[in-house]
Each structure stands twice: as structure tokens, then as C-alpha cells.
Short mmCIF file of C-alpha atoms and ligand atoms in Angstrom, two decimals:
data_model
loop_
_atom_site.label_atom_id
_atom_site.label_comp_id
_atom_site.label_asym_id
_atom_site.label_seq_id
_atom_site.Cartn_x
_atom_site.Cartn_y
_atom_site.Cartn_z
CA MET A 1 -57.14 -138.98 -97.39
CA THR A 2 -58.24 -140.03 -100.39
CA ALA A 3 -60.80 -142.62 -101.25
CA ALA A 4 -58.85 -146.44 -102.29
CA ARG A 5 -57.09 -145.80 -105.87
CA THR A 6 -59.15 -142.41 -106.56
CA GLN A 7 -56.23 -139.91 -107.01
CA SER A 8 -52.63 -139.75 -108.53
CA ALA A 9 -50.38 -137.21 -109.87
CA PRO A 10 -51.10 -136.62 -113.35
CA ALA A 11 -49.19 -138.72 -115.89
CA ASP A 12 -46.49 -136.96 -117.88
CA THR A 13 -44.68 -139.23 -119.96
CA ALA A 14 -43.18 -137.03 -122.08
CA VAL A 15 -40.30 -135.98 -119.52
CA SER A 16 -38.10 -138.92 -117.71
CA ALA A 17 -35.35 -136.85 -116.54
CA PHE A 18 -35.15 -135.25 -112.94
CA PRO A 19 -34.32 -132.46 -112.33
CA ALA A 20 -31.15 -131.02 -112.29
CA GLY A 21 -29.00 -131.24 -108.14
CA PHE A 22 -31.60 -134.31 -107.51
CA LEU A 23 -30.20 -136.66 -104.66
CA TRP A 24 -29.56 -139.91 -105.74
CA GLY A 25 -29.18 -142.21 -102.59
CA ALA A 26 -29.51 -145.85 -100.70
CA ALA A 27 -30.26 -145.75 -96.52
CA THR A 28 -29.22 -148.41 -94.17
CA ALA A 29 -29.64 -148.18 -90.52
CA ALA A 30 -27.10 -149.19 -87.11
CA TYR A 31 -28.76 -152.16 -85.63
CA GLN A 32 -29.43 -153.59 -89.17
CA ILE A 33 -26.05 -153.84 -90.51
CA GLU A 34 -23.56 -153.23 -88.35
CA GLY A 35 -23.23 -156.12 -85.95
CA ALA A 36 -20.20 -156.07 -83.28
CA VAL A 37 -22.71 -155.18 -80.82
CA ASP A 38 -20.22 -155.73 -78.35
CA VAL A 39 -16.84 -153.98 -79.12
CA ASP A 40 -15.64 -150.48 -78.50
CA GLY A 41 -17.80 -150.00 -75.58
CA ARG A 42 -21.11 -150.28 -76.99
CA THR A 43 -23.36 -151.91 -74.41
CA PRO A 44 -26.98 -153.08 -75.67
CA SER A 45 -30.40 -151.59 -76.73
CA ILE A 46 -33.23 -152.08 -76.68
CA TRP A 47 -33.14 -153.91 -80.33
CA ASP A 48 -30.46 -156.25 -78.80
CA THR A 49 -32.55 -157.57 -75.80
CA PHE A 50 -35.74 -157.85 -77.32
CA SER A 51 -33.95 -159.81 -80.58
CA ARG A 52 -32.66 -162.00 -77.99
CA THR A 53 -36.06 -162.25 -76.11
CA PRO A 54 -37.31 -165.96 -77.46
CA GLY A 55 -40.24 -165.19 -79.88
CA ARG A 56 -40.15 -161.54 -80.67
CA THR A 57 -37.81 -162.35 -84.13
CA ALA A 58 -38.04 -164.87 -86.48
CA GLY A 59 -36.16 -167.95 -86.07
CA GLY A 60 -34.68 -165.80 -83.38
CA ASP A 61 -32.48 -163.70 -85.36
CA THR A 62 -30.72 -160.43 -83.66
CA GLY A 63 -28.37 -158.14 -85.12
CA ASP A 64 -25.19 -159.80 -83.03
CA ARG A 65 -23.43 -160.03 -86.75
CA ALA A 66 -25.89 -158.96 -89.06
CA THR A 67 -23.83 -157.68 -92.31
CA ASP A 68 -21.04 -157.16 -90.35
CA HIS A 69 -20.62 -153.77 -91.81
CA TYR A 70 -18.89 -152.43 -88.77
CA ARG A 71 -15.63 -154.45 -90.03
CA ARG A 72 -16.61 -154.34 -93.54
CA TYR A 73 -17.89 -150.68 -94.18
CA SER A 74 -14.73 -150.07 -96.47
CA GLN A 75 -15.86 -152.31 -99.01
CA ASP A 76 -19.24 -151.34 -98.50
CA VAL A 77 -18.20 -147.72 -99.23
CA ARG A 78 -16.55 -148.59 -102.69
CA LEU A 79 -20.36 -150.53 -103.47
CA MET A 80 -21.75 -147.43 -103.07
CA SER A 81 -19.36 -146.09 -105.54
CA GLU A 82 -20.10 -148.61 -108.38
CA LEU A 83 -23.44 -147.21 -107.89
CA GLY A 84 -22.57 -143.89 -107.85
CA LEU A 85 -24.55 -143.05 -105.05
CA GLY A 86 -24.45 -139.03 -104.53
CA ALA A 87 -25.68 -139.97 -100.91
CA TYR A 88 -25.43 -142.55 -98.13
CA ARG A 89 -27.62 -142.41 -95.61
CA PHE A 90 -26.77 -143.87 -91.93
CA SER A 91 -27.89 -144.20 -88.31
CA VAL A 92 -25.71 -144.31 -85.74
CA SER A 93 -25.88 -146.15 -82.66
CA TRP A 94 -26.69 -144.16 -79.87
CA SER A 95 -25.67 -147.12 -77.85
CA ARG A 96 -21.78 -147.42 -79.28
CA VAL A 97 -21.69 -143.81 -78.48
CA GLN A 98 -22.96 -143.27 -75.71
CA PRO A 99 -23.50 -146.66 -73.64
CA THR A 100 -25.65 -145.65 -70.10
CA GLY A 101 -27.79 -142.88 -72.79
CA ARG A 102 -25.57 -140.27 -70.73
CA GLY A 103 -22.36 -139.05 -69.82
CA PRO A 104 -19.26 -138.35 -71.67
CA ALA A 105 -18.80 -139.86 -75.25
CA VAL A 106 -17.01 -143.19 -75.84
CA GLU A 107 -14.50 -142.07 -78.46
CA ARG A 108 -14.19 -145.34 -80.05
CA GLY A 109 -17.71 -145.51 -80.77
CA LEU A 110 -17.39 -142.09 -82.42
CA ASP A 111 -14.26 -143.35 -84.34
CA PHE A 112 -16.33 -145.47 -85.97
CA TYR A 113 -18.30 -142.87 -87.56
CA ARG A 114 -15.46 -140.95 -88.49
CA ARG A 115 -13.45 -143.30 -90.20
CA LEU A 116 -16.80 -143.92 -92.31
CA VAL A 117 -17.83 -140.56 -92.94
CA ASP A 118 -14.15 -139.69 -94.04
CA GLU A 119 -14.59 -142.72 -96.61
CA LEU A 120 -17.81 -141.68 -98.12
CA LEU A 121 -16.18 -138.30 -98.57
CA GLU A 122 -12.91 -139.66 -100.23
CA HIS A 123 -15.21 -141.15 -102.81
CA GLY A 124 -17.55 -137.70 -102.99
CA ILE A 125 -20.66 -139.62 -101.25
CA GLU A 126 -22.13 -136.98 -99.07
CA PRO A 127 -23.09 -138.53 -95.31
CA ALA A 128 -26.66 -138.24 -94.36
CA VAL A 129 -26.66 -138.97 -90.68
CA THR A 130 -29.83 -140.06 -89.24
CA LEU A 131 -29.38 -139.66 -85.05
CA TYR A 132 -32.18 -142.45 -83.90
CA HIS A 133 -33.49 -145.55 -85.96
CA TRP A 134 -35.05 -147.03 -82.85
CA ASP A 135 -31.86 -148.47 -81.13
CA LEU A 136 -32.29 -147.08 -77.66
CA PRO A 137 -29.69 -147.94 -75.21
CA GLN A 138 -31.37 -150.49 -72.69
CA ASP A 139 -30.31 -148.20 -69.56
CA LEU A 140 -32.25 -145.61 -70.81
CA GLU A 141 -35.15 -148.39 -71.30
CA ASP A 142 -34.56 -149.59 -67.91
CA ILE A 143 -35.94 -146.11 -66.36
CA GLY A 144 -38.73 -145.50 -68.33
CA GLY A 145 -37.73 -145.37 -72.16
CA TRP A 146 -39.43 -143.36 -74.95
CA PRO A 147 -42.79 -142.77 -72.58
CA ALA A 148 -40.77 -140.88 -69.49
CA ARG A 149 -40.07 -137.43 -70.21
CA ASP A 150 -36.35 -137.79 -69.66
CA THR A 151 -35.63 -139.68 -72.53
CA ALA A 152 -36.04 -135.94 -74.59
CA GLY A 153 -33.65 -134.87 -72.65
CA ARG A 154 -31.38 -137.19 -73.01
CA PHE A 155 -31.48 -137.96 -76.47
CA ALA A 156 -30.61 -134.06 -76.82
CA ASP A 157 -27.37 -134.83 -75.02
CA TYR A 158 -26.71 -137.06 -77.18
CA VAL A 159 -27.29 -135.53 -80.49
CA ALA A 160 -25.00 -132.88 -79.07
CA LEU A 161 -22.21 -135.61 -78.66
CA VAL A 162 -22.81 -136.75 -82.51
CA ALA A 163 -22.75 -133.30 -83.66
CA GLU A 164 -19.42 -132.38 -82.19
CA ALA A 165 -17.67 -135.15 -83.65
CA LEU A 166 -19.59 -135.13 -87.26
CA GLY A 167 -20.86 -131.37 -87.68
CA ASP A 168 -17.89 -130.51 -89.69
CA ARG A 169 -18.07 -133.07 -92.64
CA VAL A 170 -21.55 -133.77 -92.38
CA GLY A 171 -24.14 -131.53 -94.39
CA ILE A 172 -27.62 -133.72 -93.70
CA TRP A 173 -28.69 -134.46 -90.08
CA THR A 174 -31.89 -136.69 -89.52
CA THR A 175 -33.75 -136.35 -86.01
CA LEU A 176 -35.13 -139.76 -86.03
CA ASN A 177 -36.31 -142.10 -88.30
CA GLU A 178 -39.92 -143.25 -88.03
CA PRO A 179 -41.33 -142.04 -84.56
CA TRP A 180 -44.51 -143.80 -85.41
CA CYS A 181 -42.77 -147.43 -85.67
CA SER A 182 -40.37 -146.43 -81.81
CA ALA A 183 -43.83 -145.23 -80.50
CA PHE A 184 -46.46 -147.22 -81.50
CA LEU A 185 -45.22 -150.43 -82.60
CA GLY A 186 -42.53 -150.22 -79.71
CA TYR A 187 -45.12 -149.56 -77.16
CA GLY A 188 -48.43 -149.94 -78.28
CA SER A 189 -48.77 -153.52 -80.13
CA GLY A 190 -45.05 -155.19 -78.87
CA VAL A 191 -44.15 -156.00 -81.92
CA HIS A 192 -40.91 -153.96 -82.22
CA ALA A 193 -38.34 -153.22 -79.42
CA PRO A 194 -39.26 -152.51 -76.00
CA GLY A 195 -42.32 -155.13 -76.77
CA ARG A 196 -44.36 -153.47 -74.41
CA THR A 197 -48.27 -153.45 -75.28
CA ASP A 198 -49.71 -149.96 -73.94
CA TRP A 199 -51.55 -147.17 -75.85
CA ALA A 200 -51.40 -144.87 -73.82
CA ALA A 201 -47.23 -144.96 -73.22
CA ALA A 202 -47.49 -145.24 -76.80
CA LEU A 203 -48.89 -141.77 -76.99
CA ARG A 204 -47.17 -140.57 -74.37
CA ALA A 205 -43.87 -142.09 -76.32
CA ALA A 206 -44.85 -140.22 -79.63
CA HIS A 207 -44.82 -136.92 -77.63
CA HIS A 208 -41.57 -137.49 -76.21
CA LEU A 209 -40.06 -138.17 -79.32
CA ASN A 210 -41.61 -135.20 -80.79
CA LEU A 211 -40.00 -133.20 -78.06
CA GLY A 212 -36.29 -135.07 -78.41
CA HIS A 213 -37.25 -133.69 -81.66
CA GLY A 214 -37.75 -130.64 -81.21
CA ARG A 215 -34.45 -130.29 -78.77
CA ALA A 216 -32.65 -132.07 -81.03
CA VAL A 217 -32.88 -129.67 -84.01
CA GLU A 218 -32.29 -126.78 -81.27
CA VAL A 219 -29.37 -128.76 -80.15
CA LEU A 220 -27.35 -129.30 -83.95
CA ARG A 221 -29.00 -125.57 -85.12
CA ALA A 222 -26.47 -124.67 -82.48
CA ALA A 223 -23.63 -126.74 -82.94
CA LEU A 224 -23.69 -127.36 -87.19
CA PRO A 225 -22.45 -124.78 -90.16
CA ARG A 226 -25.42 -122.25 -91.39
CA ASP A 227 -25.47 -124.79 -94.35
CA ALA A 228 -26.08 -127.96 -92.60
CA ARG A 229 -29.52 -129.41 -93.58
CA ILE A 230 -32.05 -130.73 -90.53
CA ALA A 231 -34.70 -133.07 -90.85
CA VAL A 232 -36.52 -135.79 -89.25
CA SER A 233 -38.17 -138.72 -91.83
CA LEU A 234 -42.08 -140.20 -90.80
CA ASN A 235 -43.22 -143.02 -92.12
CA LEU A 236 -46.65 -141.15 -93.04
CA HIS A 237 -49.60 -143.70 -93.79
CA GLU A 238 -51.29 -142.87 -96.99
CA VAL A 239 -54.55 -143.60 -95.64
CA ARG A 240 -57.55 -144.69 -98.12
CA PRO A 241 -60.75 -145.38 -97.04
CA LEU A 242 -62.33 -148.48 -98.34
CA THR A 243 -65.37 -146.70 -99.74
CA GLY A 244 -67.18 -142.99 -99.56
CA SER A 245 -69.07 -143.93 -96.57
CA ALA A 246 -68.98 -141.37 -93.91
CA ALA A 247 -68.24 -144.57 -91.27
CA ASP A 248 -65.29 -145.24 -93.36
CA ARG A 249 -63.99 -142.05 -94.21
CA GLU A 250 -64.17 -141.39 -90.01
CA ALA A 251 -62.33 -144.33 -90.04
CA ALA A 252 -59.68 -143.05 -92.15
CA ARG A 253 -59.38 -139.92 -90.26
CA ARG A 254 -58.59 -141.18 -87.20
CA ILE A 255 -56.02 -143.04 -88.31
CA ASP A 256 -54.55 -140.16 -90.30
CA ALA A 257 -54.65 -139.00 -86.78
CA VAL A 258 -52.63 -141.13 -84.52
CA GLY A 259 -50.37 -142.29 -87.82
CA ASN A 260 -49.37 -139.31 -89.29
CA ARG A 261 -50.67 -135.71 -87.87
CA VAL A 262 -49.47 -136.86 -84.45
CA PHE A 263 -45.96 -136.42 -85.91
CA THR A 264 -46.88 -133.28 -88.49
CA GLY A 265 -49.47 -131.40 -86.49
CA PRO A 266 -46.81 -130.07 -83.59
CA MET A 267 -43.61 -130.93 -85.85
CA LEU A 268 -45.33 -128.32 -88.64
CA ASN A 269 -47.86 -126.53 -87.19
CA GLY A 270 -47.18 -126.32 -83.79
CA SER A 271 -50.12 -127.95 -82.02
CA TYR A 272 -51.87 -131.39 -81.76
CA PRO A 273 -54.69 -131.62 -84.00
CA GLU A 274 -57.87 -131.46 -81.68
CA ASP A 275 -59.76 -134.45 -83.42
CA LEU A 276 -56.68 -136.71 -81.72
CA LEU A 277 -56.87 -134.54 -78.69
CA ALA A 278 -60.34 -135.84 -78.19
CA ASP A 279 -59.88 -139.36 -79.88
CA THR A 280 -57.33 -140.04 -76.95
CA ALA A 281 -58.21 -138.25 -74.31
CA HIS A 282 -59.97 -141.47 -72.33
CA LEU A 283 -56.15 -142.70 -72.96
CA VAL A 284 -53.77 -139.75 -71.65
CA ASP A 285 -54.03 -136.51 -70.18
CA TRP A 286 -52.60 -134.41 -72.83
CA PRO A 287 -52.59 -131.14 -70.77
CA THR A 288 -50.84 -132.71 -68.51
CA LEU A 289 -48.57 -134.71 -70.65
CA VAL A 290 -48.03 -131.54 -72.82
CA HIS A 291 -46.08 -129.05 -70.88
CA ASP A 292 -45.73 -125.40 -71.56
CA GLY A 293 -43.28 -124.40 -74.31
CA ASP A 294 -43.30 -127.57 -75.74
CA LEU A 295 -44.98 -127.22 -79.00
CA ALA A 296 -42.73 -124.44 -79.44
CA THR A 297 -39.30 -126.60 -79.10
CA ILE A 298 -40.94 -129.02 -81.23
CA ALA A 299 -41.99 -126.73 -84.25
CA ARG A 300 -38.78 -125.71 -84.44
CA PRO A 301 -38.11 -125.09 -88.43
CA ILE A 302 -36.69 -128.09 -90.11
CA ASP A 303 -34.67 -127.99 -93.88
CA LEU A 304 -36.30 -130.71 -95.38
CA LEU A 305 -39.08 -133.51 -94.35
CA GLY A 306 -38.08 -136.94 -95.27
CA VAL A 307 -40.77 -139.60 -96.41
CA ASN A 308 -40.62 -142.93 -96.26
CA TYR A 309 -43.27 -145.15 -98.18
CA TYR A 310 -43.66 -148.62 -99.07
CA SER A 311 -47.58 -148.77 -99.27
CA PRO A 312 -51.22 -147.56 -98.94
CA THR A 313 -53.28 -148.18 -95.58
CA VAL A 314 -56.86 -148.74 -96.39
CA VAL A 315 -59.35 -148.74 -94.10
CA SER A 316 -62.84 -149.38 -93.42
CA ALA A 317 -65.23 -148.95 -90.08
CA LEU A 318 -65.96 -152.03 -88.66
CA PRO A 319 -69.52 -153.29 -89.65
CA ASP A 320 -72.21 -153.29 -86.53
CA GLY A 321 -72.61 -155.73 -84.42
CA GLN A 322 -68.75 -157.08 -84.80
CA ALA A 323 -66.83 -157.44 -81.61
CA PRO A 324 -63.49 -155.44 -81.87
CA ASP A 325 -60.06 -157.28 -82.48
CA SER A 326 -57.58 -155.50 -82.56
CA ALA A 327 -54.79 -157.77 -82.75
CA ALA A 328 -56.24 -158.87 -86.13
CA ALA A 329 -56.08 -154.95 -86.90
CA ALA A 330 -52.38 -155.45 -86.24
CA ARG A 331 -51.76 -158.07 -88.61
CA ASP A 332 -54.12 -156.92 -91.33
CA ALA A 333 -52.34 -153.59 -90.75
CA GLY A 334 -49.58 -154.86 -92.04
CA HIS A 335 -47.43 -154.29 -88.71
CA GLY A 336 -47.09 -157.83 -87.79
CA ASP A 337 -48.79 -160.32 -85.10
CA GLY A 338 -49.26 -157.83 -82.29
CA ALA A 339 -51.22 -158.28 -79.46
CA GLN A 340 -52.91 -155.42 -80.32
CA SER A 341 -53.17 -152.38 -82.60
CA PRO A 342 -50.51 -150.00 -82.91
CA PHE A 343 -52.94 -147.68 -83.84
CA ALA A 344 -54.32 -146.77 -79.82
CA GLY A 345 -57.70 -146.36 -79.30
CA CYS A 346 -58.76 -147.80 -83.46
CA ALA A 347 -59.08 -151.73 -82.23
CA ASP A 348 -62.08 -151.31 -83.86
CA VAL A 349 -60.98 -150.08 -87.60
CA LEU A 350 -60.21 -152.41 -90.04
CA PHE A 351 -57.67 -152.82 -92.58
CA HIS A 352 -57.72 -154.01 -96.01
CA ARG A 353 -54.92 -155.08 -98.68
CA ALA A 354 -55.54 -153.72 -101.82
CA PRO A 355 -56.11 -156.82 -104.47
CA GLY A 356 -53.17 -156.98 -106.77
CA PRO A 357 -49.66 -158.05 -106.89
CA ARG A 358 -47.44 -157.64 -103.16
CA THR A 359 -44.34 -157.66 -102.03
CA ALA A 360 -42.74 -160.60 -99.57
CA MET A 361 -43.52 -158.54 -96.77
CA GLY A 362 -47.34 -159.01 -98.00
CA TRP A 363 -47.30 -154.92 -98.70
CA PRO A 364 -49.98 -154.09 -101.79
CA ILE A 365 -47.84 -152.53 -104.54
CA ASP A 366 -49.05 -149.19 -105.29
CA PRO A 367 -46.95 -146.15 -106.32
CA THR A 368 -49.97 -143.36 -106.22
CA GLY A 369 -49.69 -143.68 -102.77
CA LEU A 370 -46.37 -142.26 -102.87
CA SER A 371 -47.11 -139.51 -105.78
CA ASP A 372 -50.29 -138.68 -103.69
CA MET A 373 -48.33 -138.27 -100.50
CA LEU A 374 -45.49 -136.13 -101.46
CA LEU A 375 -48.81 -133.91 -103.34
CA ARG A 376 -50.15 -133.94 -99.83
CA LEU A 377 -47.46 -132.33 -98.28
CA HIS A 378 -46.51 -130.19 -100.81
CA ARG A 379 -50.32 -128.96 -100.55
CA GLU A 380 -50.58 -128.37 -96.49
CA HIS A 381 -46.79 -127.95 -95.82
CA PRO A 382 -45.54 -125.25 -99.06
CA GLY A 383 -42.20 -124.52 -99.09
CA LEU A 384 -40.80 -127.08 -97.62
CA PRO A 385 -38.91 -129.47 -99.05
CA LEU A 386 -39.42 -132.80 -99.23
CA MET A 387 -36.95 -136.21 -99.72
CA VAL A 388 -37.59 -139.43 -100.06
CA THR A 389 -35.75 -141.18 -97.25
CA GLU A 390 -36.82 -145.18 -97.90
CA ASN A 391 -38.65 -146.92 -100.21
CA GLY A 392 -37.47 -150.05 -101.92
CA ALA A 393 -39.51 -153.47 -101.51
CA ALA A 394 -38.56 -157.03 -100.63
CA PHE A 395 -38.72 -159.98 -102.63
CA GLU A 396 -38.29 -163.50 -102.58
CA ASP A 397 -34.44 -163.26 -104.06
CA VAL A 398 -32.45 -166.40 -104.96
CA LEU A 399 -28.68 -166.72 -105.63
CA THR A 400 -28.26 -168.34 -109.08
CA ASP A 401 -25.45 -171.16 -109.53
CA GLU A 402 -24.02 -167.95 -111.78
CA GLY A 403 -23.50 -165.71 -109.07
CA ARG A 404 -26.33 -163.69 -110.39
CA VAL A 405 -29.86 -162.23 -108.44
CA HIS A 406 -32.66 -161.80 -110.77
CA ASP A 407 -34.72 -159.51 -109.56
CA PRO A 408 -36.90 -158.25 -111.97
CA GLN A 409 -39.94 -157.56 -109.35
CA ARG A 410 -37.84 -155.03 -107.70
CA ILE A 411 -36.14 -152.88 -110.60
CA ASP A 412 -40.79 -152.68 -111.73
CA TYR A 413 -41.42 -151.35 -108.16
CA LEU A 414 -38.17 -149.22 -108.07
CA ARG A 415 -39.45 -147.27 -111.59
CA GLU A 416 -42.74 -147.34 -110.38
CA HIS A 417 -42.27 -145.19 -107.66
CA LEU A 418 -39.46 -142.96 -108.66
CA ASP A 419 -41.74 -142.39 -111.36
CA ALA A 420 -44.17 -141.34 -108.70
CA VAL A 421 -41.72 -138.85 -107.39
CA ARG A 422 -41.04 -137.79 -110.89
CA GLN A 423 -45.27 -137.02 -111.50
CA ALA A 424 -45.03 -135.36 -107.98
CA ILE A 425 -42.25 -133.19 -108.95
CA ALA A 426 -43.79 -132.30 -112.08
CA ALA A 427 -47.17 -131.40 -110.11
CA GLY A 428 -44.97 -129.13 -108.41
CA ALA A 429 -43.95 -131.09 -105.61
CA ASP A 430 -40.01 -129.90 -104.20
CA VAL A 431 -38.93 -133.15 -103.76
CA ARG A 432 -35.09 -132.96 -103.52
CA GLY A 433 -34.18 -136.36 -103.18
CA TYR A 434 -34.68 -140.44 -103.50
CA PHE A 435 -33.24 -142.79 -100.57
CA LEU A 436 -33.77 -146.07 -102.14
CA TRP A 437 -33.99 -149.11 -99.16
CA SER A 438 -31.76 -150.87 -98.91
CA LEU A 439 -28.12 -150.54 -99.39
CA MET A 440 -27.66 -154.48 -98.63
CA ASP A 441 -30.03 -157.35 -97.03
CA ASN A 442 -30.16 -156.73 -93.69
CA PHE A 443 -31.70 -157.58 -90.28
CA GLU A 444 -35.42 -156.85 -91.05
CA TRP A 445 -36.47 -156.10 -87.08
CA ALA A 446 -39.13 -158.70 -86.22
CA TYR A 447 -38.61 -160.42 -89.84
CA GLY A 448 -35.49 -161.42 -89.18
CA TYR A 449 -32.59 -161.88 -92.06
CA GLY A 450 -36.11 -163.57 -94.38
CA LYS A 451 -36.47 -160.61 -96.07
CA ARG A 452 -34.18 -158.98 -98.69
CA PHE A 453 -34.13 -155.37 -99.36
CA GLY A 454 -31.40 -154.73 -100.56
CA LEU A 455 -29.19 -153.66 -103.70
CA TYR A 456 -26.47 -156.01 -103.18
CA HIS A 457 -27.40 -159.50 -101.90
CA VAL A 458 -25.48 -160.91 -98.97
CA ASP A 459 -24.77 -164.27 -97.92
CA TYR A 460 -24.95 -164.18 -93.71
CA ASP A 461 -22.78 -167.42 -93.97
CA THR A 462 -19.73 -166.00 -95.76
CA GLN A 463 -20.75 -161.85 -95.78
CA THR A 464 -20.56 -161.79 -99.61
CA ARG A 465 -22.04 -159.31 -101.24
CA THR A 466 -23.49 -159.69 -104.89
CA ALA A 467 -25.05 -156.95 -106.82
CA LYS A 468 -28.96 -157.84 -107.75
CA ASP A 469 -29.64 -156.61 -111.08
CA SER A 470 -31.66 -153.94 -109.51
CA ALA A 471 -28.03 -152.54 -108.46
CA ARG A 472 -26.60 -152.45 -111.85
CA TRP A 473 -30.58 -150.58 -113.18
CA TYR A 474 -30.17 -148.25 -110.21
CA ALA A 475 -26.62 -146.92 -111.22
CA GLU A 476 -27.86 -146.66 -114.86
CA VAL A 477 -30.77 -144.73 -113.23
CA ILE A 478 -28.10 -142.22 -111.40
CA ARG A 479 -26.13 -142.53 -114.30
CA HIS A 480 -28.57 -140.95 -116.42
CA GLY A 481 -30.82 -138.62 -113.82
CA ALA A 482 -33.61 -140.47 -115.49
CA LEU A 483 -35.16 -143.58 -115.99
CA PRO A 484 -34.94 -146.01 -118.90
CA ASP A 485 -37.66 -147.21 -121.11
CA PRO A 486 -38.98 -149.64 -119.61
CA ALA A 487 -38.37 -152.16 -122.72
O1 IFM B 529 -36.00 -151.80 -92.67
C1 IFM B 529 -37.16 -151.26 -92.35
C2 IFM B 529 -36.57 -149.98 -91.95
O2 IFM B 529 -35.67 -150.25 -90.74
C3 IFM B 529 -37.48 -148.58 -91.76
N1 IFM B 529 -38.13 -148.64 -92.48
C4 IFM B 529 -39.15 -149.82 -92.93
C5 IFM B 529 -37.96 -150.81 -93.54
C6 IFM B 529 -38.63 -151.93 -94.42
O3 IFM B 529 -39.60 -152.66 -93.43
#
């Protein structure tokens, strides 16, 4: 934790190149791009159910068609090749592989990923698989979802099926993407599927996601070749107290506990932080929730920590006499219009958006949050290689009559954030690569199709992909392995 905007990596303007072997990538997720939700045996996930529920997503948008990547994947791999990507990070849809969340694999579902991986390898692009990016099979939610312990075991069985199918050709494996969102937006504030608003359920979900991660690591280690790299991607909150007051620093500590250390504690240190356990003891009975052996499972060593970063989180204590309003807290945190704060037990923490430029999501643009987070992880977990597995921005892109998308704000955002990565590396952080979010515009969850994060613009009527100026810019960065001069 650092005071707002005070700490940043030392500037090093003399060197703009990234280390040799730095992996340049772009990322997507199954439900956000695939479409084809009812073909080849796929059954509904919690996001199908949620997005089809009136009022849950902007404009009632669903992933039914998305960017039709399930059918257009070859064309999309060609776009990746034009960018010169070294790696492509995508997620596997559990509902496609194992529709009810248990039992044997549906080969037609796995075949899609086999074809995609083959196509990537033919183009010299390294596949990086994410095993879970929020789309739990609905059948598993119906019997308890992530708050139920059994879901961790179901996840491990599913992971074994995917590892068996793709293990010989995929070298980078991520167990979970942003489990904080799955637990706290899905079961806490309810702005994500399955839309439950129960802080105790959110904390139970967090533990079972941790357990599912640990069991998945065990399965992957047993199934994959020795040189496969196993990771988890966390959206760690760069939490900054609004002021240096004891009350604001205490607010930051609490958000750091339930936003970050609820995952990094057990995964990387083998224990839940004492302060988290104390803060949330009124919500869950941790000694009953955490069984003997769970922590050893969760702490199985990983090879890479994925860091997803968009914006810092500035917090303060509620002024004396002001009533807590946890729905407002959720809104102000930039986490949607939820019924209550996603941060379990923290209704009395206020969130502040730093002044200055913001993205179309309303998220303040502050690259120092990325360098500070990378350096914190380097300090606290020395020897653990890091990878930026998501970073990018939505802006109000316009497709011109000439078929161009001029997006200088995205180029600025990317340049500043890549420079923050470079500075963190120069200061000692072992950052192995960068995956830009996202390859193409896609279904932005509760925001529907209104928010565009892509390097490629997608016309959702015709499914035409158009390279934005930022795509050309990123291709040059990749080609040179260095940032061009801003001029
Ligand atoms: O689109 C999401 C992605 O699915 C997970 N990380 C944040 C992105 C932007 O909100």
C-alpha cells in the first residue's frame, strides 16, 4: 500500500527496450468472444443465465453471438499474426468441454480448442490457456456454485480433461482469471454472474476458488511436461489511502486484505492473513471453512504470477457520523451498480477516483499503479516471475468513413503502461511478458458491447474486424521490442 500517487518506479529514459525473450501477447476470454453458445454440445454457463436475465447487462446484451470467434478463429489468428504476437492468451469454456460440470469430456468441444491451438502454432504464436474465466457451468451453480466446496473438486476434474487434450502443445497454463471478480462481484455485490449478494458466500467462494486453483496446479503438474509453466492471474488492487491519516491507512489495509491478500496469502505464503481472518470473522467461520490440508494444496508452487492491472484504488475511512452506504461504495469503486460493496465487510470504506483523465469505463489512468504493484510483488515474493496478463483501456472509438479507427488515447495509455512495466523491470522486477487486453472489441460483461477494449474494432452487425491505429502501433512495438519515441 502506498499513499495516493506518491510512489513510483525510478524513471530511466535512457533505455526503452524490453529484455530479450520478453513475451508480447494479447488476451481474450471465451464468453466474451466465442458466441456459438448452443452448438457442439455446449450448455449454459452462469453468464448465459445472467445475461439473459432482464436488467443484468447494458441493453440486455448477451454473449450469444459475441464476435463469432468460434467460427472465425482462423481469420482471428491471421490478425494475431499480422500484429506479430508472440503469444495469445485465451480461455477455455468449461460448459463446452464438460457441459454439466462433471463426467467425460465432449470431444467436439475440445476439438475447437485443438483446432485453435494448431492454428496458433502454425503461425508461430504460443498458446497461453486460461482454464477459468468466470463461466461456471450453470448446473454447478444450481448445486451451490463456488460457495460450495465440491466445486473445487469439479474444477480439478475438468482441468484434467483439458490438460490431457492440449498438454502436449500448450506451454503456459493459467488456472483462474481474476478470482476476486468471480467471488466478490459474482457473490458479493452481484454485478457479475451469478448475481448473488451475500458477503459470506463471497468469502466461501474465495476459499473454494483458492482450493480449486491448488488442486488444478496438482493436476497440471502431474499431466504436463516438465517445462510447462503454471500460473494464476490476479487483478490485484493497487490500494492507496487518500491521506496519510491512521483512519485512511486502516481503510486501505482492510481493502488490501479482502481485495488482494485473500488470494496472495494462501497461494503464495500458505496462510490466510491474520488481519483478514479477524476482519471477516463475523461473516464466516474460517476454521470450519478451511479444512486440514487445504492450505498446503493452495500453496503448491506456481511458475508465474499473472498480474491484471487497469487502475489504482484510492480509499478513505467514512467520516464520523456518516452512515455507511455500501451500494455507493461499489459504484464509486468502479465495480458497477451493485446492491452492496463487493469488498465483504467494508461498507464503511469510501472510494475515490483520482482527478485527471479516465477511460470510457470511468477508470482513472495512472500507470504508476502498475509499476508500484509489480515492484511490491517483486519485494514480497522475490524469485517469483511475473507476467502482465491483462492491461488495456476502453475508449469511445469511432469507425470513420475511410474505415479507420483513430485511437490516440489508447496508444497513450499503452505507451505509458508499457513504460511503467519497463521501469519496474529496470528497478529489478522479473516481468516476463505483457498481454494486452484485448485482441478485439468484445462482450464487456455487465457493460455489454458498449465498451470497446480491442486492438481490432468489431462491427457487431457484419462481424468485420478493422485494425485500430493502436494495433499498428502495438505491432511496431513488438517488431522493435521497444517503445517508439512519443513524437
Ligand atoms: O473484460 C475484462 C476481462 O474479462 C477481465 N479483466 C478486466 C477486463 C476489462 O474489464
